[in-house]
CSV table of C-alpha atoms in Angstrom, one decimal:
chain,number,residue,atom,x,y,z
A,8,UNK,CA,-36.1,2.6,-6.6
A,9,UNK,CA,-34.8,0.3,-4.4
A,10,UNK,CA,-32.2,1.6,-1.5
A,11,UNK,CA,-29.2,3.1,-3.0
A,12,UNK,CA,-30.1,1.9,-6.5
A,13,UNK,CA,-29.6,5.7,-7.6
A,14,UNK,CA,-26.1,4.9,-7.5
A,15,UNK,CA,-26.1,2.5,-9.9
A,16,UNK,CA,-23.9,-0.5,-8.0
A,17,UNK,CA,-22.0,-2.4,-10.7
A,18,UNK,CA,-21.0,-5.2,-8.4
A,19,UNK,CA,-18.1,-6.3,-10.6
A,20,UNK,CA,-16.2,-3.2,-9.4
A,21,UNK,CA,-15.2,-4.2,-5.9
A,22,UNK,CA,-16.6,-0.4,-4.5
A,23,UNK,CA,-20.1,-1.6,-2.8
A,24,UNK,CA,-21.7,0.0,-0.4
A,25,UNK,CA,-20.0,-2.3,3.2
A,26,UNK,CA,-16.9,-0.5,1.8
A,27,UNK,CA,-17.4,2.3,1.5
A,28,UNK,CA,-13.2,4.5,1.2
A,29,UNK,CA,-12.4,7.1,2.0
A,30,UNK,CA,-9.6,9.8,0.4
A,31,UNK,CA,-9.4,13.5,0.4
A,32,UNK,CA,-10.5,16.0,-2.6
A,33,UNK,CA,-10.3,19.9,-2.5
A,34,UNK,CA,-14.0,20.4,-0.8
A,35,UNK,CA,-11.7,17.8,2.1
A,36,UNK,CA,-12.9,14.3,3.2
A,37,UNK,CA,-14.3,11.5,0.1
A,38,UNK,CA,-16.0,8.4,-0.6
A,39,UNK,CA,-16.8,5.7,-3.3
A,40,UNK,CA,-19.6,4.2,-3.5
A,41,UNK,CA,-19.2,2.6,-7.3
A,42,UNK,CA,-18.8,4.9,-10.2
A,43,UNK,CA,-19.5,7.8,-7.6
A,44,UNK,CA,-17.3,10.2,-5.5
A,45,UNK,CA,-19.5,11.8,-3.0
A,46,UNK,CA,-18.1,15.1,-0.9
A,47,UNK,CA,-18.9,14.2,3.7
A,48,UNK,CA,-17.5,17.7,3.4
A,49,UNK,CA,-21.2,18.4,2.3
A,50,UNK,CA,-23.9,17.0,3.8
A,51,UNK,CA,-23.2,18.5,7.4
A,52,UNK,CA,-26.9,18.4,7.9
A,53,UNK,CA,-26.7,14.3,7.3
A,54,UNK,CA,-23.7,13.2,9.0
A,55,UNK,CA,-23.3,13.7,12.8
A,56,UNK,CA,-21.3,11.4,14.0
A,57,UNK,CA,-18.3,13.2,13.4
A,58,UNK,CA,-17.4,17.2,13.8
A,59,UNK,CA,-17.0,19.1,10.6
A,60,UNK,CA,-13.9,19.5,11.1
A,61,UNK,CA,-12.3,16.1,10.5
A,62,UNK,CA,-14.5,15.9,6.9
A,63,UNK,CA,-13.3,19.0,5.7
A,64,UNK,CA,-9.2,18.3,6.9
A,65,UNK,CA,-7.0,18.7,4.2
A,66,UNK,CA,-5.8,15.1,5.5
A,67,UNK,CA,-7.5,11.6,7.2
A,68,UNK,CA,-5.3,12.2,10.3
A,69,UNK,CA,-7.7,14.0,12.5
A,70,UNK,CA,-10.9,11.7,10.9
A,71,UNK,CA,-8.8,8.8,11.6
A,72,UNK,CA,-7.3,10.1,15.1
A,73,UNK,CA,-11.2,9.9,16.8
A,74,UNK,CA,-11.0,6.1,16.8
A,75,UNK,CA,-12.3,3.3,15.4
A,76,UNK,CA,-16.3,3.7,17.3
A,77,UNK,CA,-16.4,7.0,15.1
A,78,UNK,CA,-15.7,5.4,12.0
A,79,UNK,CA,-17.9,2.9,11.9
A,80,UNK,CA,-20.5,5.4,13.4
A,81,UNK,CA,-19.1,7.3,10.1
A,82,UNK,CA,-20.1,4.2,7.8
A,83,UNK,CA,-24.0,3.3,9.4
A,84,UNK,CA,-24.2,6.6,8.5
A,85,UNK,CA,-23.2,7.2,5.5
A,86,UNK,CA,-24.7,3.3,4.8
A,87,UNK,CA,-27.7,4.9,5.7
A,88,UNK,CA,-28.1,8.7,4.0
A,89,UNK,CA,-27.2,6.6,1.1
A,90,UNK,CA,-30.2,4.8,0.6
A,91,UNK,CA,-31.9,7.5,-1.6
A,92,UNK,CA,-30.6,10.6,-3.8
A,93,UNK,CA,-31.6,13.6,-2.0
A,94,UNK,CA,-31.1,17.2,-2.9
A,95,UNK,CA,-27.8,17.4,-0.7
A,96,UNK,CA,-27.4,14.0,-1.7
A,97,UNK,CA,-27.0,14.9,-5.4
A,98,UNK,CA,-25.4,18.0,-5.0
A,99,UNK,CA,-22.0,16.4,-3.1
A,100,UNK,CA,-21.8,13.8,-6.1
A,101,UNK,CA,-20.3,13.7,-8.7
A,102,UNK,CA,-18.6,10.6,-11.2
A,103,UNK,CA,-15.0,8.4,-9.9
A,104,UNK,CA,-13.7,9.3,-13.5
A,105,UNK,CA,-13.4,13.5,-12.3
A,106,UNK,CA,-11.4,12.5,-9.5
A,107,UNK,CA,-8.5,14.8,-8.0
A,108,UNK,CA,-7.4,13.0,-5.0
A,109,UNK,CA,-5.1,13.8,-3.1
A,110,UNK,CA,-2.5,12.2,-0.9
A,111,UNK,CA,-4.9,11.3,1.5
A,112,UNK,CA,-2.3,11.1,4.8
A,113,UNK,CA,0.0,13.6,6.5
A,114,UNK,CA,2.6,11.4,6.1
A,115,UNK,CA,4.4,10.7,9.9
A,116,UNK,CA,6.7,8.1,9.7
A,117,UNK,CA,7.4,5.7,6.6
A,118,UNK,CA,8.8,2.1,7.9
A,119,UNK,CA,9.2,-0.6,4.9
A,120,UNK,CA,9.4,-3.7,5.3
A,121,UNK,CA,11.3,-6.8,3.4
A,122,UNK,CA,8.3,-9.0,5.0
A,123,UNK,CA,8.3,-11.6,2.0
A,124,UNK,CA,10.1,-15.1,2.1
A,125,UNK,CA,9.7,-15.5,-1.9
A,126,UNK,CA,11.8,-12.2,-2.1
A,127,UNK,CA,13.8,-12.5,-0.1
A,128,UNK,CA,14.9,-15.4,-0.9
A,129,UNK,CA,15.2,-14.5,-5.0
A,130,UNK,CA,16.1,-11.3,-4.6
A,131,UNK,CA,19.1,-12.3,-1.3
A,132,UNK,CA,19.0,-14.4,-4.6
A,133,UNK,CA,20.5,-12.0,-7.4
A,134,UNK,CA,22.5,-9.8,-4.4
A,135,UNK,CA,25.0,-12.4,-3.2
A,136,UNK,CA,24.6,-16.0,-5.1
A,137,UNK,CA,27.7,-17.4,-3.3
A,138,UNK,CA,25.9,-17.3,0.2
A,139,UNK,CA,23.0,-17.9,1.9
A,140,UNK,CA,20.1,-15.6,0.1
A,141,UNK,CA,18.6,-14.7,3.5
A,142,UNK,CA,20.2,-12.8,6.3
A,143,UNK,CA,20.8,-14.9,9.6
A,144,UNK,CA,17.8,-12.9,11.2
A,145,UNK,CA,15.6,-12.9,8.6
A,146,UNK,CA,13.4,-16.0,9.7
A,147,UNK,CA,13.7,-14.6,13.0
A,148,UNK,CA,12.1,-11.0,12.8
A,149,UNK,CA,10.2,-9.0,10.7
A,150,UNK,CA,13.4,-6.6,8.1
A,151,UNK,CA,12.7,-3.4,7.9
A,152,UNK,CA,14.0,0.5,7.3
A,153,UNK,CA,12.8,3.4,8.2
A,154,UNK,CA,12.7,5.3,4.5
A,155,UNK,CA,12.1,9.2,3.7
A,156,UNK,CA,7.7,10.2,4.6
A,157,UNK,CA,8.6,13.3,2.5
A,158,UNK,CA,8.7,11.1,-0.7
A,159,UNK,CA,5.7,9.6,0.0
A,160,UNK,CA,3.1,10.7,-3.0
A,161,UNK,CA,-0.6,10.3,-4.7
A,162,UNK,CA,-0.8,7.6,-7.2
A,163,UNK,CA,-0.7,9.6,-10.6
A,164,UNK,CA,2.3,11.8,-9.5
A,165,UNK,CA,5.1,11.2,-12.2
A,166,UNK,CA,8.7,9.5,-11.4
A,167,UNK,CA,11.7,11.5,-12.7
A,168,UNK,CA,14.2,9.0,-13.5
A,169,UNK,CA,17.2,8.8,-10.4
A,170,UNK,CA,20.8,9.3,-10.5
A,171,UNK,CA,23.5,8.4,-7.8
A,172,UNK,CA,26.5,6.5,-8.2
A,173,UNK,CA,26.6,2.4,-9.3
A,174,UNK,CA,29.2,0.1,-10.9
A,175,UNK,CA,28.9,-0.2,-14.4
A,176,UNK,CA,32.1,-3.0,-15.2
A,177,UNK,CA,34.7,-2.5,-13.2
A,178,UNK,CA,34.0,1.9,-13.3
A,179,UNK,CA,32.1,3.5,-10.8
A,180,UNK,CA,29.9,6.4,-12.6
A,181,UNK,CA,27.3,8.8,-11.9
A,182,UNK,CA,24.8,8.4,-14.3
A,183,UNK,CA,21.3,8.0,-14.9
A,184,UNK,CA,19.7,4.4,-13.7
A,185,UNK,CA,19.5,2.0,-15.9
A,186,UNK,CA,18.2,-0.5,-13.6
A,187,UNK,CA,14.4,1.5,-12.7
A,188,UNK,CA,12.4,-1.0,-10.6
A,189,UNK,CA,8.8,-1.5,-9.2
A,190,UNK,CA,7.7,-3.4,-5.9
A,191,UNK,CA,4.0,-4.5,-5.3
A,192,UNK,CA,3.8,-3.8,-1.3
A,193,UNK,CA,0.4,-3.4,0.9
A,194,UNK,CA,0.9,-0.4,3.8
A,195,UNK,CA,-0.8,0.0,6.3
A,196,UNK,CA,-2.2,3.5,8.4
A,197,UNK,CA,-1.8,4.6,12.1
A,198,UNK,CA,-4.9,6.3,13.1
A,199,UNK,CA,-3.5,7.3,16.6
A,200,UNK,CA,0.1,7.9,18.7
A,201,UNK,CA,1.2,5.4,21.4
A,202,UNK,CA,3.7,6.2,24.1
A,203,UNK,CA,7.4,6.0,23.6
A,204,UNK,CA,8.3,4.1,25.5
A,205,UNK,CA,5.9,1.4,25.6
A,206,UNK,CA,5.3,-1.3,23.1
A,207,UNK,CA,2.6,-2.8,21.2
A,208,UNK,CA,1.8,-6.6,20.7
A,209,UNK,CA,0.4,-8.2,17.5
A,210,UNK,CA,-3.0,-7.7,19.1
A,211,UNK,CA,-3.1,-4.4,19.3
A,212,UNK,CA,-3.2,-3.9,15.3
A,213,UNK,CA,-7.2,-3.0,15.6
A,214,UNK,CA,-6.7,-0.7,18.1
A,215,UNK,CA,-3.7,1.4,16.0
A,216,UNK,CA,-4.4,0.8,12.3
A,217,UNK,CA,-7.0,2.3,10.6
A,218,UNK,CA,-6.7,1.4,6.8
A,219,UNK,CA,-4.7,0.0,3.8
A,220,UNK,CA,-3.4,1.6,0.6
A,221,UNK,CA,-1.4,-0.2,-2.1
A,222,UNK,CA,2.0,1.3,-2.3
A,223,UNK,CA,5.0,0.9,-5.0
A,224,UNK,CA,8.3,1.0,-3.8
A,225,UNK,CA,10.4,2.9,-6.7
A,226,UNK,CA,14.0,2.1,-6.6
A,227,UNK,CA,16.6,2.2,-8.4
A,228,UNK,CA,18.4,-1.3,-7.8
A,229,UNK,CA,21.8,-0.6,-9.6
A,230,UNK,CA,21.9,2.3,-7.2
A,231,UNK,CA,20.8,0.1,-4.5
A,232,UNK,CA,23.8,-2.9,-5.5
A,233,UNK,CA,26.3,-0.7,-4.9
A,234,UNK,CA,24.4,1.9,-1.5
A,235,UNK,CA,23.2,-0.8,0.3
A,236,UNK,CA,25.9,-2.3,2.6
A,237,UNK,CA,25.7,-1.4,6.1
A,238,UNK,CA,23.6,0.1,6.2
A,239,UNK,CA,20.8,-0.9,3.9
A,240,UNK,CA,18.7,1.1,0.9
A,241,UNK,CA,18.8,4.8,0.6
A,242,UNK,CA,19.5,6.6,-2.3
A,243,UNK,CA,18.0,3.5,-4.6
A,244,UNK,CA,14.7,3.8,-2.8
A,245,UNK,CA,14.2,7.4,-1.4
A,246,UNK,CA,13.5,8.8,-4.7
A,247,UNK,CA,10.1,8.2,-4.6
A,248,UNK,CA,7.0,6.0,-3.1
A,249,UNK,CA,3.3,5.8,-4.5
A,250,UNK,CA,0.6,5.4,-2.7
A,251,UNK,CA,-3.0,4.7,-3.7
A,252,UNK,CA,-5.2,8.3,-2.6
A,253,UNK,CA,-8.7,5.9,-1.6
A,254,UNK,CA,-8.1,3.9,2.3
A,255,UNK,CA,-9.7,1.0,2.3
A,256,UNK,CA,-11.0,0.9,6.1
A,257,UNK,CA,-10.0,-2.1,8.6
A,258,UNK,CA,-13.6,-2.3,8.8
A,259,UNK,CA,-13.8,-2.8,5.4
A,260,UNK,CA,-11.3,-6.0,5.7
A,261,UNK,CA,-13.4,-8.8,7.9
A,262,UNK,CA,-14.0,-11.0,5.7
A,263,UNK,CA,-10.5,-11.0,3.7
A,264,UNK,CA,-8.7,-12.5,7.3
A,265,UNK,CA,-7.4,-16.3,6.7
A,266,UNK,CA,-4.9,-18.3,8.5
A,267,UNK,CA,-1.2,-17.1,7.9
A,268,UNK,CA,1.8,-19.4,7.1
A,269,UNK,CA,3.5,-21.4,9.3
A,270,UNK,CA,6.5,-19.6,11.3
A,271,UNK,CA,9.2,-22.5,11.6
A,272,UNK,CA,11.2,-21.3,14.1
A,273,UNK,CA,8.8,-20.2,16.4
A,274,UNK,CA,9.3,-16.4,17.3
A,275,UNK,CA,10.1,-14.6,20.5
A,276,UNK,CA,7.5,-14.4,22.5
A,277,UNK,CA,7.0,-10.7,21.2
A,278,UNK,CA,6.1,-11.1,17.7
A,279,UNK,CA,3.6,-13.5,19.5
A,280,UNK,CA,-0.9,-13.6,18.7
A,281,UNK,CA,-2.9,-15.5,20.3
A,282,UNK,CA,-5.4,-15.4,17.3
A,283,UNK,CA,-3.3,-14.7,14.9
A,284,UNK,CA,-4.0,-13.6,10.9
A,285,UNK,CA,-3.4,-12.7,7.1
A,286,UNK,CA,-5.2,-10.6,4.7
A,287,UNK,CA,-6.0,-12.3,1.7
A,288,UNK,CA,-5.5,-9.8,-1.4
A,289,UNK,CA,-4.9,-10.3,-4.8
A,290,UNK,CA,-2.9,-7.5,-6.7
A,291,UNK,CA,-2.7,-7.5,-10.0
A,292,UNK,CA,0.5,-5.3,-11.6
A,293,UNK,CA,0.7,-4.1,-15.4
A,294,UNK,CA,3.0,-2.4,-17.7
A,295,UNK,CA,1.4,0.1,-19.7
A,296,UNK,CA,-1.4,-2.4,-21.3
A,297,UNK,CA,0.6,-5.7,-20.2
A,298,UNK,CA,-0.4,-7.7,-16.8
A,299,UNK,CA,3.2,-8.8,-15.7
A,300,UNK,CA,2.5,-10.6,-12.5
A,301,UNK,CA,-0.8,-11.2,-9.3
A,302,UNK,CA,1.3,-11.6,-5.8
A,303,UNK,CA,-0.5,-13.1,-2.9
A,304,UNK,CA,-0.5,-10.6,-0.1
A,305,UNK,CA,-1.8,-13.8,2.1
A,306,UNK,CA,1.9,-16.1,0.8
A,307,UNK,CA,3.8,-13.2,3.4
A,308,UNK,CA,5.5,-14.6,5.9
A,309,UNK,CA,5.4,-12.4,9.1
A,310,UNK,CA,1.5,-10.1,9.7
A,311,UNK,CA,0.9,-6.8,9.2
A,312,UNK,CA,0.4,-7.7,13.9
A,313,UNK,CA,3.6,-8.6,14.0
A,314,UNK,CA,5.6,-5.1,12.1
A,315,UNK,CA,4.0,-3.4,13.8
A,316,UNK,CA,5.0,-4.9,16.8
A,317,UNK,CA,8.3,-4.5,16.0
A,318,UNK,CA,8.3,-1.3,14.6
A,319,UNK,CA,7.9,-0.8,18.4
A,320,UNK,CA,9.5,-3.1,20.8
A,321,UNK,CA,12.0,-0.6,21.4
A,322,UNK,CA,10.5,2.3,22.7
A,323,UNK,CA,9.8,3.7,19.6
A,324,UNK,CA,6.5,5.1,19.5
A,325,UNK,CA,4.0,5.7,16.5
A,326,UNK,CA,1.8,8.5,15.5
A,327,UNK,CA,-1.2,9.9,14.1
A,328,UNK,CA,-0.2,9.1,9.8
A,329,UNK,CA,2.8,7.2,10.1
A,330,UNK,CA,2.7,4.7,6.8
A,331,UNK,CA,4.5,0.8,7.2
A,332,UNK,CA,4.4,-1.5,4.2
A,333,UNK,CA,4.9,-5.1,3.6
A,334,UNK,CA,7.7,-4.9,1.3
A,335,UNK,CA,7.6,-6.5,-2.0
A,336,UNK,CA,4.2,-9.6,-2.8
A,337,UNK,CA,5.2,-12.4,-3.7
A,338,UNK,CA,4.4,-16.0,-4.2
A,339,UNK,CA,6.1,-18.7,-5.2
A,340,UNK,CA,6.0,-18.6,-8.7
A,341,UNK,CA,7.0,-16.9,-11.8
A,342,UNK,CA,3.3,-14.7,-12.0
A,343,UNK,CA,3.0,-13.5,-8.8
A,344,UNK,CA,6.1,-11.9,-8.1
A,345,UNK,CA,6.0,-8.9,-6.9
A,346,UNK,CA,9.3,-6.5,-9.5
A,347,UNK,CA,10.8,-6.7,-12.5
A,348,UNK,CA,14.3,-8.3,-10.5
A,349,UNK,CA,12.2,-11.4,-9.9
A,350,UNK,CA,10.7,-11.0,-13.7
A,351,UNK,CA,14.0,-10.3,-15.4
A,352,UNK,CA,16.5,-12.2,-12.3
A,353,UNK,CA,18.2,-8.7,-12.4
A,354,UNK,CA,17.7,-8.2,-16.3
A,355,UNK,CA,19.6,-10.9,-18.1
A,356,UNK,CA,15.9,-13.3,-19.2
A,357,UNK,CA,14.0,-9.7,-20.4
A,358,UNK,CA,10.3,-9.9,-20.5
A,359,UNK,CA,7.9,-9.5,-23.6
A,360,UNK,CA,4.9,-7.0,-23.3
A,361,UNK,CA,2.0,-7.0,-25.9
A,362,UNK,CA,3.1,-4.5,-27.8
A,363,UNK,CA,6.5,-6.9,-28.6
A,364,UNK,CA,8.6,-4.6,-26.7
A,365,UNK,CA,11.0,-6.0,-24.3
A,366,UNK,CA,11.6,-5.2,-20.5
A,367,UNK,CA,14.3,-5.8,-18.1
A,368,UNK,CA,13.9,-2.8,-16.1
A,369,UNK,CA,11.6,0.2,-16.9
A,370,UNK,CA,11.7,2.4,-19.9
A,371,UNK,CA,11.1,6.3,-19.3
A,372,UNK,CA,7.1,7.1,-20.7
A,373,UNK,CA,7.0,3.0,-19.0
A,374,UNK,CA,3.5,3.5,-16.9
A,375,UNK,CA,2.9,0.7,-14.2
A,376,UNK,CA,-0.5,0.4,-12.3
A,377,UNK,CA,-0.7,-2.3,-9.2
A,378,UNK,CA,-4.3,-3.7,-8.5
A,379,UNK,CA,-5.9,-5.5,-5.6
A,380,UNK,CA,-9.1,-7.1,-5.0
A,381,UNK,CA,-11.1,-9.5,-2.3
A,382,UNK,CA,-13.2,-10.9,-0.7
A,383,UNK,CA,-16.1,-7.8,0.7
A,384,UNK,CA,-17.7,-8.2,4.1
A,385,UNK,CA,-20.5,-10.1,2.1
A,386,UNK,CA,-18.7,-11.8,0.4
A,387,UNK,CA,-18.6,-10.0,-3.2
A,388,UNK,CA,-15.6,-8.0,-4.5
A,389,UNK,CA,-14.3,-5.8,-3.0
A,390,UNK,CA,-11.1,-3.6,-4.8
A,391,UNK,CA,-8.6,-1.1,-3.7
A,392,UNK,CA,-7.5,2.3,-4.9
A,393,UNK,CA,-5.1,1.4,-7.4
A,394,UNK,CA,-1.6,3.4,-7.3
A,395,UNK,CA,-0.5,4.3,-10.8
A,396,UNK,CA,3.0,5.7,-11.8
A,397,UNK,CA,4.1,6.6,-15.0
A,398,UNK,CA,7.8,6.8,-15.7
A,399,UNK,CA,9.4,10.4,-17.0
A,400,UNK,CA,13.5,11.0,-18.2
A,401,UNK,CA,15.8,12.0,-15.7
A,402,UNK,CA,15.8,15.9,-15.1
């Protein structure tokens, strides 16, 4: 039998041996290879690079806090010990179809950026039709808001339609939202704590970020539109943010790096990166069985490194388990936008699904699935963990 042949890895499913995403199940830390989940906490006789406590934890925080060298050593060990199907390895393995994965990290802080030029322009035209679609600061700094970490939820969690105040006709009403939307985003998980009062630079991204997830920043557009001036979104977004349960390590994404888009004007010096990069990730969004959009992450205006630098330039620190999300990923074409508010022009131009029904915004019972792929280290396909959520009726 060839090395790793027992795993029956389909190279097209995006979970080859050079990916090794990490997650949490009932036993502790797991990885996925092909369609197999491997429980690392049960491989104590084979894994020596990290301590058992980190592998038995109910979050990845402890493991990530050990640093990139430990993560690189762990990845090398996993590649080595999975070459042949030993008794220990088989007893620690099961089909991904039976996986019940949890939220991968204990989230400390959640920050959501607004870094797509196309998304910001599209939404600005809808919210402010008689003004410049971009705020004056937009091209000078990565705009963001500080979100609610307690409602960052694992993929698969069902989302209850929220209620709030919004304008309906000429009245202000309290009711369930009639404009429930998704936002397809890419999230980054912080691995270690920085010092309060000490800003980080874009070039320190690799030292501080452990991995990448997919994010759905659920949004109630009618509630958001009524409340967002002057302090930004609150109840229109804080009710739920879904996150994929598998974390793709930064080490696995070196083959996905590309040059970022040109920024004009030249950003402030604290946002300067001597070796700038973006990630060539292709997202896909489905409502039920219909693919409605395919946003390109490489088109984002502000880079992940610049986002990290901006978060800390005032002296605010980051901690292990913090999550910062890119903001809605949208490309320049209509079939590349990352939200329904853009796809339907705020409900004025409904889309049609494959079953013949139409949507201006999400209906109760709709299932939203966000997936993504990129190039692996070996040049093949790498798939990110999906983020899935079903809409439930309001309580």
